[in-house]
Coordinates of C-alpha atoms and ligand atoms in Angstrom, one line a residue:
M116 CA 18.6 28.8 -8.5
I117 CA 15.6 30.5 -9.9
G118 CA 13.1 29.7 -12.5
R119 CA 15.0 26.6 -13.3
M120 CA 14.4 24.0 -15.0
P121 CA 15.8 20.7 -15.4
V122 CA 15.6 19.6 -11.9
H123 CA 18.5 17.5 -10.8
R124 CA 21.2 18.6 -13.1
L125 CA 23.3 20.5 -10.5
L126 CA 26.1 18.1 -10.8
T127 CA 26.1 17.7 -14.5
I128 CA 25.8 21.1 -16.1
P129 CA 29.0 23.0 -16.7
F130 CA 28.8 26.1 -14.6
V131 CA 28.3 29.0 -17.0
I132 CA 30.3 32.1 -16.8
L133 CA 28.3 35.1 -15.8
L134 CA 29.4 38.3 -17.4
A135 CA 27.1 41.0 -16.3
A136 CA 29.5 43.9 -16.3
G137 CA 28.2 47.4 -16.3
I138 CA 25.0 46.7 -14.4
G139 CA 25.6 48.5 -11.2
C140 CA 23.1 48.8 -8.5
S141 CA 21.7 52.2 -7.7
R142 CA 20.0 51.7 -4.4
A143 CA 19.5 55.2 -3.1
G144 CA 17.0 57.5 -4.6
S145 CA 16.1 55.2 -7.5
G146 CA 12.8 56.9 -7.9
K147 CA 11.1 53.6 -8.7
T148 CA 7.3 53.3 -8.3
E149 CA 5.1 50.3 -7.5
A150 CA 4.1 50.2 -11.1
D151 CA 7.8 50.1 -12.2
A152 CA 8.4 47.2 -9.8
K153 CA 5.5 45.2 -11.2
T154 CA 6.6 45.8 -14.7
F155 CA 10.0 44.7 -13.8
L156 CA 8.7 41.4 -12.2
T157 CA 6.5 40.7 -15.2
Q158 CA 9.5 41.1 -17.5
A159 CA 11.7 39.0 -15.3
N160 CA 9.1 36.2 -15.1
D161 CA 8.4 36.2 -18.8
T162 CA 12.1 36.3 -19.8
L163 CA 13.2 33.6 -17.4
L164 CA 10.4 31.4 -18.6
R165 CA 11.3 31.9 -22.2
L166 CA 15.0 31.4 -21.7
G167 CA 14.5 28.6 -19.2
V168 CA 12.4 26.6 -21.7
E169 CA 15.0 27.2 -24.4
W170 CA 17.7 26.0 -22.1
N171 CA 15.7 22.9 -21.2
Q172 CA 15.0 22.1 -24.8
A173 CA 18.7 22.5 -25.8
G174 CA 19.8 20.7 -22.6
W175 CA 17.5 17.7 -23.3
V176 CA 18.7 17.3 -26.8
Q177 CA 22.3 17.5 -25.7
N178 CA 21.8 15.0 -22.9
T179 CA 20.1 12.5 -25.1
Y180 CA 22.2 13.0 -28.2
I181 CA 25.7 14.2 -27.3
T182 CA 27.5 15.8 -30.2
P183 CA 29.8 18.9 -30.4
D184 CA 26.9 20.8 -31.9
T185 CA 24.3 19.9 -29.3
E186 CA 26.9 20.8 -26.6
A187 CA 27.5 24.2 -28.2
M188 CA 23.7 24.9 -28.5
S189 CA 23.1 23.9 -24.9
A190 CA 26.0 26.0 -23.6
R191 CA 24.6 29.0 -25.5
A192 CA 21.1 28.6 -24.1
S193 CA 22.5 28.1 -20.7
E194 CA 24.6 31.2 -20.9
A195 CA 21.6 33.3 -22.2
F196 CA 19.5 32.1 -19.2
M197 CA 22.3 32.7 -16.6
T198 CA 23.1 36.1 -18.0
A199 CA 19.5 37.2 -17.8
A200 CA 19.1 35.9 -14.3
T201 CA 22.3 37.7 -13.2
N202 CA 21.0 40.9 -14.7
F203 CA 17.7 40.7 -12.9
S204 CA 19.4 39.9 -9.7
K205 CA 21.6 42.9 -10.0
Q206 CA 18.7 45.2 -10.8
A207 CA 16.5 44.0 -8.0
P208 CA 18.0 46.2 -5.3
Q209 CA 16.7 49.3 -7.2
Y210 CA 13.3 48.4 -5.9
D211 CA 14.2 47.9 -2.2
A212 CA 12.5 51.1 -1.1
V213 CA 9.3 50.5 -3.0
G214 CA 6.3 49.5 -0.9
L215 CA 4.9 46.2 -2.3
P216 CA 2.5 43.4 -1.4
E217 CA 4.1 40.5 0.3
A218 CA 4.0 38.2 -2.8
E219 CA 5.8 40.7 -5.0
R220 CA 8.3 41.7 -2.3
R221 CA 9.3 38.0 -1.9
Q222 CA 9.9 37.7 -5.6
F223 CA 12.5 40.5 -5.3
T224 CA 14.1 38.7 -2.3
V225 CA 14.4 35.4 -4.2
L226 CA 15.8 37.2 -7.2
K227 CA 18.4 39.1 -5.1
N228 CA 19.6 35.9 -3.4
A229 CA 19.8 33.9 -6.6
L230 CA 23.5 34.4 -7.5
T231 CA 26.3 32.1 -6.5
M232 CA 28.9 34.5 -7.9
A233 CA 28.6 38.3 -8.5
A234 CA 30.9 39.9 -11.0
P235 CA 32.4 43.2 -10.0
A236 CA 31.1 46.3 -11.9
D237 CA 34.5 47.0 -13.4
P238 CA 34.3 45.2 -16.7
K239 CA 38.0 44.3 -16.7
E240 CA 37.6 42.6 -13.3
A241 CA 34.4 40.9 -14.3
A242 CA 36.1 39.5 -17.4
E243 CA 39.1 38.3 -15.3
L244 CA 36.7 36.6 -12.8
A245 CA 34.8 34.8 -15.6
Q246 CA 38.1 33.7 -17.1
L247 CA 39.4 32.4 -13.7
V248 CA 36.4 30.2 -13.1
A249 CA 36.4 28.9 -16.6
S250 CA 40.1 28.0 -16.3
M251 CA 39.8 26.3 -12.9
E252 CA 36.9 24.3 -14.2
G253 CA 38.9 23.4 -17.2
M254 CA 41.8 22.3 -15.0
Y255 CA 39.4 20.1 -13.0
G256 CA 37.7 18.7 -16.1
R257 CA 41.0 17.8 -17.8
G258 CA 42.4 16.5 -14.5
K259 CA 44.3 13.2 -14.8
Y260 CA 46.8 11.2 -13.0
C261 CA 49.6 9.9 -15.2
Q262 CA 51.5 7.2 -13.4
D263 CA 55.2 7.7 -13.9
G264 CA 54.3 10.8 -15.9
E265 CA 53.9 8.5 -18.8
S266 CA 52.2 9.0 -22.1
D267 CA 48.5 9.7 -22.2
E268 CA 47.6 6.0 -22.4
A269 CA 48.8 5.4 -18.8
C270 CA 46.7 8.3 -17.4
L271 CA 43.7 7.8 -15.2
D272 CA 40.8 10.3 -15.3
V273 CA 38.4 11.0 -12.5
E274 CA 36.1 8.1 -13.4
E275 CA 38.9 5.6 -13.5
I276 CA 40.3 6.9 -10.3
T277 CA 36.9 6.6 -8.6
E278 CA 36.6 3.0 -9.8
F279 CA 40.1 2.2 -8.6
L280 CA 39.5 3.6 -5.1
A281 CA 36.2 1.8 -4.9
K282 CA 37.6 -1.6 -5.8
D283 CA 41.3 -1.8 -5.1
R284 CA 42.4 -3.0 -1.6
D285 CA 46.2 -2.5 -1.7
P286 CA 47.0 0.5 0.5
A287 CA 50.2 1.4 -1.4
G288 CA 48.4 1.5 -4.7
L289 CA 45.4 3.4 -3.2
L290 CA 47.7 6.0 -1.8
D291 CA 49.6 6.4 -5.1
V292 CA 46.3 7.0 -7.0
W293 CA 44.9 9.2 -4.2
E294 CA 48.0 11.4 -4.3
G295 CA 47.9 11.3 -8.1
W296 CA 44.4 12.7 -8.3
H297 CA 45.2 15.4 -5.7
S298 CA 48.1 16.6 -8.0
I299 CA 45.4 18.5 -10.0
G300 CA 45.1 21.0 -7.1
P301 CA 48.3 23.0 -6.9
P302 CA 48.0 24.7 -10.3
M303 CA 44.6 26.1 -9.3
K304 CA 45.8 27.6 -6.0
K305 CA 46.8 31.1 -7.3
S306 CA 43.7 31.3 -9.5
Y307 CA 41.5 30.4 -6.5
A308 CA 43.0 33.1 -4.3
R309 CA 42.4 35.7 -7.0
F310 CA 38.9 34.4 -7.6
V311 CA 38.1 34.8 -3.9
E312 CA 39.2 38.5 -4.1
L313 CA 37.2 39.3 -7.2
S314 CA 34.0 37.4 -6.3
N315 CA 34.1 39.1 -2.9
K316 CA 34.3 42.4 -4.5
G317 CA 31.3 41.7 -6.6
A318 CA 29.4 40.4 -3.6
R319 CA 30.2 43.6 -1.6
E320 CA 28.9 45.7 -4.4
L321 CA 25.6 44.0 -3.9
G322 CA 25.6 44.7 -0.2
F323 CA 26.8 41.3 1.1
S324 CA 29.9 41.2 3.4
D325 CA 31.5 38.5 1.2
T326 CA 30.6 35.7 -1.2
G327 CA 30.0 33.2 1.6
A328 CA 27.6 35.5 3.3
M329 CA 25.8 35.9 -0.1
W330 CA 25.4 32.1 -0.2
R331 CA 24.1 31.9 3.4
S332 CA 21.6 34.7 2.7
K333 CA 19.4 32.3 0.7
Y334 CA 17.9 30.7 3.7
D335 CA 15.4 33.2 5.1
M336 CA 17.6 34.0 8.1
P337 CA 20.7 36.1 8.8
P338 CA 23.9 34.5 7.4
E339 CA 25.4 34.0 10.9
A340 CA 22.3 32.2 12.0
F341 CA 22.5 29.8 9.2
S342 CA 26.0 28.6 10.1
K343 CA 24.8 28.1 13.6
E344 CA 21.9 26.1 12.3
L345 CA 24.2 23.7 10.6
D346 CA 26.3 23.2 13.7
R347 CA 23.2 22.5 15.7
L348 CA 22.0 19.9 13.2
W349 CA 25.4 18.3 13.2
S350 CA 25.4 18.1 17.0
Q351 CA 22.2 16.0 16.8
L352 CA 24.0 13.5 14.6
Q353 CA 27.5 13.4 15.8
P354 CA 27.0 10.6 18.3
L355 CA 25.6 8.4 15.5
Y356 CA 28.4 9.3 13.2
L357 CA 30.9 8.5 15.9
S358 CA 29.5 5.0 16.3
L359 CA 29.8 4.4 12.6
H360 CA 33.3 5.8 12.5
T361 CA 34.4 3.7 15.4
Y362 CA 33.0 0.5 13.8
V363 CA 34.4 1.2 10.3
R364 CA 37.9 2.1 11.7
A365 CA 38.1 -1.1 13.7
K366 CA 37.1 -3.2 10.6
L367 CA 39.7 -1.3 8.5
H368 CA 42.3 -1.8 11.2
E369 CA 41.6 -5.6 11.2
R370 CA 41.9 -5.5 7.4
Y371 CA 44.9 -3.2 6.9
G372 CA 46.8 -3.5 10.2
D373 CA 48.6 -0.4 11.5
V374 CA 48.1 1.6 8.3
V375 CA 44.8 2.4 10.0
P376 CA 45.4 3.4 13.6
A377 CA 43.2 1.9 16.3
N378 CA 42.4 5.2 17.7
G379 CA 43.2 8.1 15.4
P380 CA 41.7 9.6 12.3
I381 CA 41.2 7.2 9.3
P382 CA 43.6 7.7 6.4
A383 CA 41.5 9.3 3.7
H384 CA 42.6 7.0 0.8
L385 CA 41.2 3.9 2.4
L386 CA 37.5 4.7 2.5
G387 CA 36.6 3.7 -1.0
N388 CA 36.1 7.2 -2.4
I389 CA 38.4 10.1 -3.5
W390 CA 36.9 12.4 -0.9
A391 CA 36.0 9.8 1.8
Q392 CA 32.5 11.2 1.4
D393 CA 30.7 7.9 0.6
W394 CA 31.9 4.7 2.3
S395 CA 29.5 2.3 0.6
N396 CA 32.3 0.7 -1.4
L397 CA 33.6 -0.7 1.9
Y398 CA 30.5 -2.9 2.4
D399 CA 32.5 -6.1 1.5
I400 CA 34.9 -5.2 4.4
V401 CA 32.5 -4.0 7.0
G402 CA 29.2 -5.6 6.2
P403 CA 27.6 -8.3 8.4
A404 CA 27.2 -11.8 7.1
Q405 CA 23.6 -11.7 5.8
G406 CA 23.1 -9.5 2.8
G407 CA 19.6 -8.0 3.3
A408 CA 16.6 -7.7 1.0
R409 CA 17.9 -5.6 -1.8
T410 CA 19.4 -8.5 -3.8
S411 CA 16.1 -10.3 -3.7
L412 CA 14.3 -7.3 -5.3
T413 CA 16.9 -7.4 -8.1
D414 CA 16.2 -11.1 -8.6
E415 CA 12.5 -10.5 -8.6
L416 CA 12.6 -7.8 -11.2
R417 CA 14.7 -10.1 -13.5
R418 CA 12.6 -13.2 -12.8
R419 CA 9.4 -11.3 -13.6
K420 CA 10.9 -9.6 -16.6
V421 CA 9.8 -6.2 -15.4
S422 CA 10.7 -3.9 -18.3
P423 CA 12.3 -0.4 -17.7
T424 CA 9.0 1.3 -18.7
D425 CA 7.1 -1.0 -16.2
M426 CA 9.6 -0.1 -13.5
A427 CA 8.8 3.6 -14.2
K428 CA 5.0 2.7 -14.0
Y429 CA 5.5 1.4 -10.5
G430 CA 7.1 4.7 -9.6
E431 CA 4.1 6.6 -11.1
R432 CA 1.7 4.4 -9.2
F433 CA 3.4 5.4 -5.9
F434 CA 2.5 9.0 -6.6
T435 CA -1.0 8.4 -7.8
S436 CA -1.6 6.3 -4.7
L437 CA -0.9 9.5 -2.7
G438 CA -3.5 11.4 -4.7
F439 CA -1.3 13.0 -7.4
E440 CA -2.5 13.2 -11.0
P441 CA -1.0 10.6 -13.3
L442 CA 1.9 11.6 -15.5
P443 CA 0.9 13.2 -18.8
P444 CA 0.9 10.9 -21.9
T445 CA 3.9 13.0 -23.3
F446 CA 6.0 11.7 -20.3
W447 CA 5.8 8.2 -21.7
E448 CA 6.3 9.3 -25.3
R449 CA 9.3 11.6 -24.7
S450 CA 11.3 10.2 -21.8
L451 CA 14.4 8.1 -22.2
F452 CA 14.4 4.8 -20.2
V453 CA 16.9 2.7 -22.0
K454 CA 20.4 3.5 -23.2
P455 CA 20.2 3.8 -27.0
R456 CA 22.5 1.7 -29.1
D457 CA 23.2 4.2 -31.8
R458 CA 24.3 7.3 -30.0
E459 CA 26.0 8.8 -26.9
V460 CA 23.7 10.0 -24.1
V461 CA 24.3 11.2 -20.6
C462 CA 23.2 8.2 -18.6
H463 CA 23.3 9.9 -15.2
A464 CA 19.7 9.9 -14.1
S465 CA 17.8 13.2 -14.2
A466 CA 14.2 14.6 -14.1
W467 CA 13.0 17.4 -16.3
N468 CA 10.1 19.7 -16.8
I469 CA 10.8 21.1 -20.2
N470 CA 8.1 23.8 -20.5
M471 CA 8.2 24.4 -16.7
V472 CA 4.5 23.5 -16.5
D473 CA 3.7 19.9 -17.4
D474 CA 6.1 18.6 -20.1
L475 CA 7.7 16.2 -17.6
R476 CA 10.5 13.9 -18.6
F477 CA 12.8 11.4 -17.2
K478 CA 16.2 10.4 -18.5
M479 CA 17.9 7.3 -17.2
C480 CA 19.5 4.2 -18.5
I481 CA 17.5 1.8 -16.5
D482 CA 18.8 -1.6 -15.4
Q483 CA 16.6 -4.2 -13.7
T484 CA 18.1 -3.6 -10.3
A485 CA 16.8 -2.7 -6.8
E486 CA 19.0 0.4 -6.9
D487 CA 17.5 1.7 -10.2
F488 CA 14.0 0.9 -8.9
T489 CA 14.7 3.2 -6.0
T490 CA 16.3 5.8 -8.2
I491 CA 13.1 5.9 -10.3
H492 CA 11.1 6.9 -7.3
H493 CA 13.6 9.5 -6.4
E494 CA 13.7 11.1 -9.9
L495 CA 9.9 11.1 -10.1
G496 CA 9.9 13.1 -6.9
H497 CA 11.6 15.9 -8.8
D498 CA 9.0 15.7 -11.6
F499 CA 6.0 15.7 -9.4
Y500 CA 7.5 18.6 -7.4
S501 CA 8.1 20.7 -10.4
R502 CA 4.6 20.1 -11.8
A503 CA 3.1 20.9 -8.3
Y504 CA 4.6 24.4 -8.2
A505 CA 3.9 25.2 -11.9
G506 CA 1.0 27.4 -10.8
Q507 CA 3.5 29.8 -9.1
P508 CA 5.2 32.8 -10.8
V509 CA 8.3 31.6 -12.6
I510 CA 10.6 33.1 -10.0
F511 CA 9.0 30.8 -7.4
R512 CA 9.1 27.7 -9.4
D513 CA 11.7 26.1 -7.3
S514 CA 12.0 24.2 -4.1
A515 CA 11.4 25.9 -0.7
N516 CA 15.2 26.0 -0.1
D517 CA 17.9 24.3 -2.1
G518 CA 17.9 21.3 0.2
F519 CA 14.3 20.5 -0.5
H520 CA 14.3 19.3 -4.1
E521 CA 16.7 16.4 -3.5
A522 CA 15.1 15.7 -0.1
I523 CA 11.7 15.2 -1.6
G524 CA 12.9 12.6 -4.1
D525 CA 14.9 10.8 -1.3
T526 CA 11.9 10.9 1.0
I527 CA 9.9 8.9 -1.5
A528 CA 12.8 6.6 -2.0
L529 CA 12.8 6.0 1.8
S530 CA 9.3 4.6 1.4
V531 CA 10.5 1.9 -1.0
T532 CA 10.4 -0.7 1.8
P533 CA 9.9 -4.4 1.7
E534 CA 6.3 -3.9 2.8
Y535 CA 5.7 -1.5 -0.1
L536 CA 7.1 -4.1 -2.5
V537 CA 4.8 -6.7 -1.1
K538 CA 1.8 -4.3 -1.6
V539 CA 2.6 -3.7 -5.2
G540 CA 3.2 -7.4 -5.8
L541 CA 6.9 -7.4 -6.4
L542 CA 7.7 -9.5 -3.4
D543 CA 5.7 -12.4 -2.1
R544 CA 6.4 -11.6 1.5
A545 CA 8.6 -9.1 3.4
P546 CA 11.8 -10.5 4.9
D547 CA 11.9 -10.7 8.6
A548 CA 13.9 -8.2 10.7
S549 CA 17.1 -10.3 10.6
G550 CA 18.3 -8.5 7.5
D551 CA 17.5 -5.0 8.7
I552 CA 20.9 -4.2 10.1
A553 CA 22.6 -5.1 6.8
L554 CA 20.1 -2.8 5.0
L555 CA 20.6 0.1 7.4
L556 CA 24.3 -0.3 7.4
R557 CA 24.4 -0.2 3.6
T558 CA 22.5 3.2 3.5
A559 CA 24.4 4.6 6.5
L560 CA 27.7 4.0 4.7
E561 CA 26.4 6.3 2.0
R562 CA 24.1 8.9 3.8
L563 CA 25.5 9.1 7.3
A564 CA 29.1 8.9 6.3
F565 CA 28.5 11.8 3.9
L566 CA 27.2 14.3 6.5
P567 CA 30.5 15.7 7.9
F568 CA 32.0 16.1 4.4
G569 CA 28.7 17.8 3.4
L570 CA 29.6 20.4 6.1
V571 CA 33.3 20.7 5.5
V572 CA 33.2 21.9 1.9
D573 CA 31.3 25.1 2.7
A574 CA 32.7 25.5 6.2
W575 CA 36.1 25.9 4.6
R576 CA 34.9 28.2 1.9
W577 CA 33.0 30.5 4.3
Q578 CA 36.2 31.0 6.2
V579 CA 38.1 31.6 3.0
F580 CA 35.6 34.1 1.6
S581 CA 35.5 35.9 5.0
G582 CA 39.3 36.2 5.1
E583 CA 39.6 34.1 8.3
V584 CA 41.6 31.6 6.2
T585 CA 44.2 33.1 3.8
P586 CA 46.1 31.5 0.9
E587 CA 49.0 30.9 3.3
N588 CA 46.9 28.3 5.2
Y589 CA 44.4 27.0 2.7
N590 CA 45.5 23.5 2.9
R591 CA 46.1 23.3 6.6
S592 CA 42.7 24.7 7.4
W593 CA 41.1 22.2 4.9
W594 CA 42.6 19.2 6.6
E595 CA 41.9 20.6 10.1
L596 CA 38.2 20.7 9.1
R597 CA 38.3 17.3 7.5
E598 CA 39.8 15.9 10.7
K599 CA 37.5 17.8 13.1
Y600 CA 34.3 16.8 11.3
Q601 CA 35.1 13.6 9.5
G602 CA 37.8 12.1 11.6
V603 CA 39.8 11.6 8.5
R604 CA 43.4 12.6 7.7
P605 CA 45.8 12.4 4.8
A606 CA 48.2 9.5 4.8
S607 CA 51.2 11.7 3.9
A608 CA 52.1 15.3 4.9
R609 CA 50.0 17.8 2.9
G610 CA 51.7 21.2 3.2
E611 CA 50.8 24.4 1.5
E612 CA 52.5 23.3 -1.7
F613 CA 49.3 21.3 -2.2
F614 CA 45.8 22.6 -2.8
D615 CA 43.7 19.7 -1.9
P616 CA 40.3 21.5 -1.8
G617 CA 40.8 22.0 -5.6
A618 CA 40.5 18.2 -6.1
K619 CA 36.8 18.4 -5.3
Y620 CA 34.7 19.5 -8.3
H621 CA 32.4 22.0 -6.4
I622 CA 35.4 24.2 -5.4
P623 CA 36.9 25.0 -8.8
A624 CA 33.3 25.1 -10.2
N625 CA 32.1 27.4 -7.4
T626 CA 29.0 25.4 -6.6
P627 CA 27.7 25.8 -3.1
Y628 CA 27.5 22.6 -1.1
A629 CA 25.5 23.1 2.1
R630 CA 22.3 22.0 0.2
Y631 CA 23.5 18.4 0.1
F632 CA 23.9 18.4 3.9
L633 CA 20.4 19.9 4.3
S634 CA 18.9 17.5 1.9
A635 CA 20.4 14.5 3.8
V636 CA 18.9 15.8 7.1
L637 CA 15.5 17.0 5.7
Q638 CA 14.6 13.7 4.0
F639 CA 14.5 11.9 7.3
Q640 CA 12.5 14.7 8.9
F641 CA 10.0 14.5 6.0
H642 CA 9.9 10.7 6.2
R643 CA 9.2 10.6 9.9
A644 CA 6.4 13.3 9.7
L645 CA 4.7 11.7 6.8
S646 CA 5.0 8.2 8.3
K647 CA 3.3 9.5 11.4
T648 CA 0.6 11.1 9.4
A649 CA 0.1 7.8 7.6
G650 CA -0.3 6.1 11.0
C651 CA 2.9 4.0 10.8
T652 CA 3.8 2.4 14.0
T653 CA 6.7 0.2 13.0
P654 CA 10.4 1.3 13.1
L655 CA 10.9 4.2 10.7
H656 CA 12.9 2.2 8.2
R657 CA 9.9 -0.1 7.8
C658 CA 7.4 2.7 7.2
S659 CA 6.1 3.5 3.7
I660 CA 3.6 6.2 2.9
Y661 CA 2.4 4.3 -0.2
G662 CA -1.3 4.6 -0.6
N663 CA -1.9 7.1 2.2
A664 CA -4.0 10.0 1.0
E665 CA -3.5 12.0 4.1
A666 CA 0.2 12.0 3.8
G667 CA -0.2 12.6 0.1
T668 CA -2.3 15.8 0.8
R669 CA 0.4 17.1 3.1
L670 CA 3.1 16.5 0.6
K671 CA 1.1 18.0 -2.2
T672 CA 0.3 21.2 -0.3
T673 CA 4.0 21.6 0.5
L674 CA 5.2 21.0 -3.1
E675 CA 2.6 23.4 -4.5
M676 CA 4.1 26.3 -2.5
G677 CA 7.4 26.1 -4.4
A678 CA 9.6 28.9 -3.2
S679 CA 6.7 31.4 -2.7
K680 CA 7.0 31.3 1.1
P681 CA 10.0 31.2 3.5
W682 CA 11.1 27.6 3.8
P683 CA 10.0 27.3 7.5
D684 CA 6.4 27.7 6.2
A685 CA 6.9 24.8 3.8
L686 CA 8.6 22.7 6.4
E687 CA 5.7 23.4 8.8
A688 CA 3.1 22.4 6.2
L689 CA 4.9 19.1 5.7
T690 CA 6.1 18.3 9.2
G691 CA 4.3 20.6 11.7
Q692 CA 7.8 21.8 12.7
R693 CA 9.3 25.2 11.7
E694 CA 12.9 24.2 12.5
M695 CA 15.0 21.6 10.8
D696 CA 15.5 18.6 13.0
A697 CA 18.1 16.0 12.6
S698 CA 16.7 13.8 15.4
A699 CA 14.6 12.1 12.7
M700 CA 17.7 10.7 11.1
A701 CA 19.0 9.6 14.5
D702 CA 15.6 7.9 15.1
Y703 CA 15.7 6.1 11.7
Y704 CA 19.2 4.7 12.4
A705 CA 18.5 4.0 16.1
P706 CA 18.5 0.2 15.6
L707 CA 21.8 0.4 13.7
K708 CA 23.3 2.6 16.4
A709 CA 22.4 0.0 19.1
W710 CA 23.9 -2.7 17.0
L711 CA 27.1 -0.7 16.3
D712 CA 27.5 0.2 19.9
E713 CA 27.3 -3.5 20.8
Q714 CA 30.0 -4.3 18.2
N715 CA 32.1 -1.4 19.4
Q716 CA 32.3 -2.5 23.0
G717 CA 35.8 -2.2 24.3
R718 CA 36.9 -0.3 21.2
P719 CA 38.3 3.3 21.5
A720 CA 36.0 5.9 20.0
G721 CA 36.9 9.2 18.5
W722 CA 40.2 10.7 17.3
Ligands
ZN1367 ZN1 17.9 14.0 -7.4

C-alpha cells in the first residue's frame, strides 16, 4: 500500500470501499509530456501526504478513544485517502509512454501496482462491487455461532470461538464449534463469485489478466515468476514442516486416539486455532518437560518492577545500540503504553508515524510479560523503519515489498535472546542449552506451522481469479490445497453447500495474504545475514545483533531505501543476496529438526 501510514494496521482497519467509477485509462495517444508527468507526481505525493496524515490522526484518535463518532471520522478519512490513491493508480497508465528518469518512472510503477481491487469503469458495476465487498465484510464481522440456534445470549463470536478452540480439549465440542464458525461461509458464496467476476473486469481494464495477476505484479517480477518463487521457497522448508507435522500428529494421536489418524492429515479442529494456522495453543500437549527461558524473563520483569514505559525504553535502547537516533520526545508524550481505565481503546499493538516523518507513536496495552517485551521490539521495528524512509517521496514511504515491514520488526524480535537480556541487565545469566528445544518448539508451533496456510489462502484465490477454479468447486479446491500444503483435513464432509474459505477474514475482506508468508521467510534471512555481519558464531537462535554498529549500518541503509528501488536491491543491501532464501529459517530450526527427527523415529511421516 502506498504512502501509508500507520504501519501495522493491516489486520485491524476495515477495508474501505473504493469507488472510483468514471476514471478510465486512456493509454494510447495520451499526448502527455514529461512536465505533465512531473506535475502529476507532485500532486500525487502532496495529496497522499495530506490525506495520509489526516487518516493517521483520525485513526489514532479512534484507536485510543473508541466512540461511534471517532469511528465515523476515521472511516471518512480512510475513504478519502483510499479514493485518492485509487484515482492516482488509475491515471498512472496515461504516462506509460513518457520518457522519464528512473526515480520518477518507478513512482509510476509503484502507483500502478498499489490497488488490491480495481472497480470496473461502468459506474453501476463499480457500485455493485463496492456493495458486495461491504456486505461480505459485514457478514464476516457479524459472524456468530449460536449453539442450538438459541437466542443471542448463547452465541459465540469469533473471539470467543478462538478462545474455545485454544483451550478446550474435547473433540466433540471442538468439532461442534469449528463447524459452527464455518456456518458463516455459505451465505457469502454467491456474493464472492460475483465479486470475482467484477473485480476481474476492473483488473482487466487496467491491463492485468485478472485480479490475482494484479496482486502478483507488485513484486518487481512477472506474475507467473512470483508464484514459482513461493513454491521454491516452500520446497526449502517442507522437510522441516514435515518433521513438525509428524511429531504433532503423533502427540495428538496419543492424546485423542483414533480421532487423529496415525498416518493421515490432521483433523483441522484439533490444532488449537480456527484455521489451523497457529499451533502454539497445543504447547501443553506437545511441549517437552522443561519450559525454557521465557517464563523467567516474565518473572524478572515483575520482580524488578519494570514499568511499561521502562520496557519501551529497553526497546529504544536496542535501536540506539545499532546506531539509530533516539526516539523523539513526542514519542514518549503521545504514545499509549497502558490500557486506560476510563475509555475503550484498541489494545492490539500497533506502531504509527502520524505525520509520516517523525511523529512516531506506539499503542499497546503493555503487560509485564516476556511476550510483550518481545512485541515492543517488533513494533519499534515498524517505527524506526517508517522514520528511516521519511526522506523518500511519499509514494516510496513504504517497505521494499509488503513482506518487509513485518519482517523487520520480527527480525529485531529474533535478537531478543537470553544473551541480549543478560547484556541489558534483565537476566543475571543466560540459561544453558537444555531449554533451547522448548524455546524453539514454542516459536515453531507459531511461525513454522503458519507457513503452508500462508501459501494456501492466495494459492486458492489466484486459481479462483484466473478461472481455473469455478464456483462449482470452490470448497473442494480449498480443501485440496489445505491437505496438500498443510496436511490438514476437515473432520466431516465439506461439500459445495459450504464455503469454508469465507470463514477466513482476508477472503471476504479481500486482503492479499502472500505477504505474511514472505515476512515469515524473510525475517530469518535478515537475522542470519545480520548475525553474520555482527560476527555471531553461536547457533542462530542464540545470536543477537544488539550493540553491533556494523549490522546497524546495514539495516539502516536498507530501511532508508523504502520502496524506492526494486526489493532485490533492498534485500541485497541487507543480506548480500538478491533472492529470497528460506534456508535461513531451516538453519535457525536445525537443532529442533534434529530433535524432532529423533522423536519421530519409527513414526510414519506425511499424509
Ligand atoms: Zn507488526
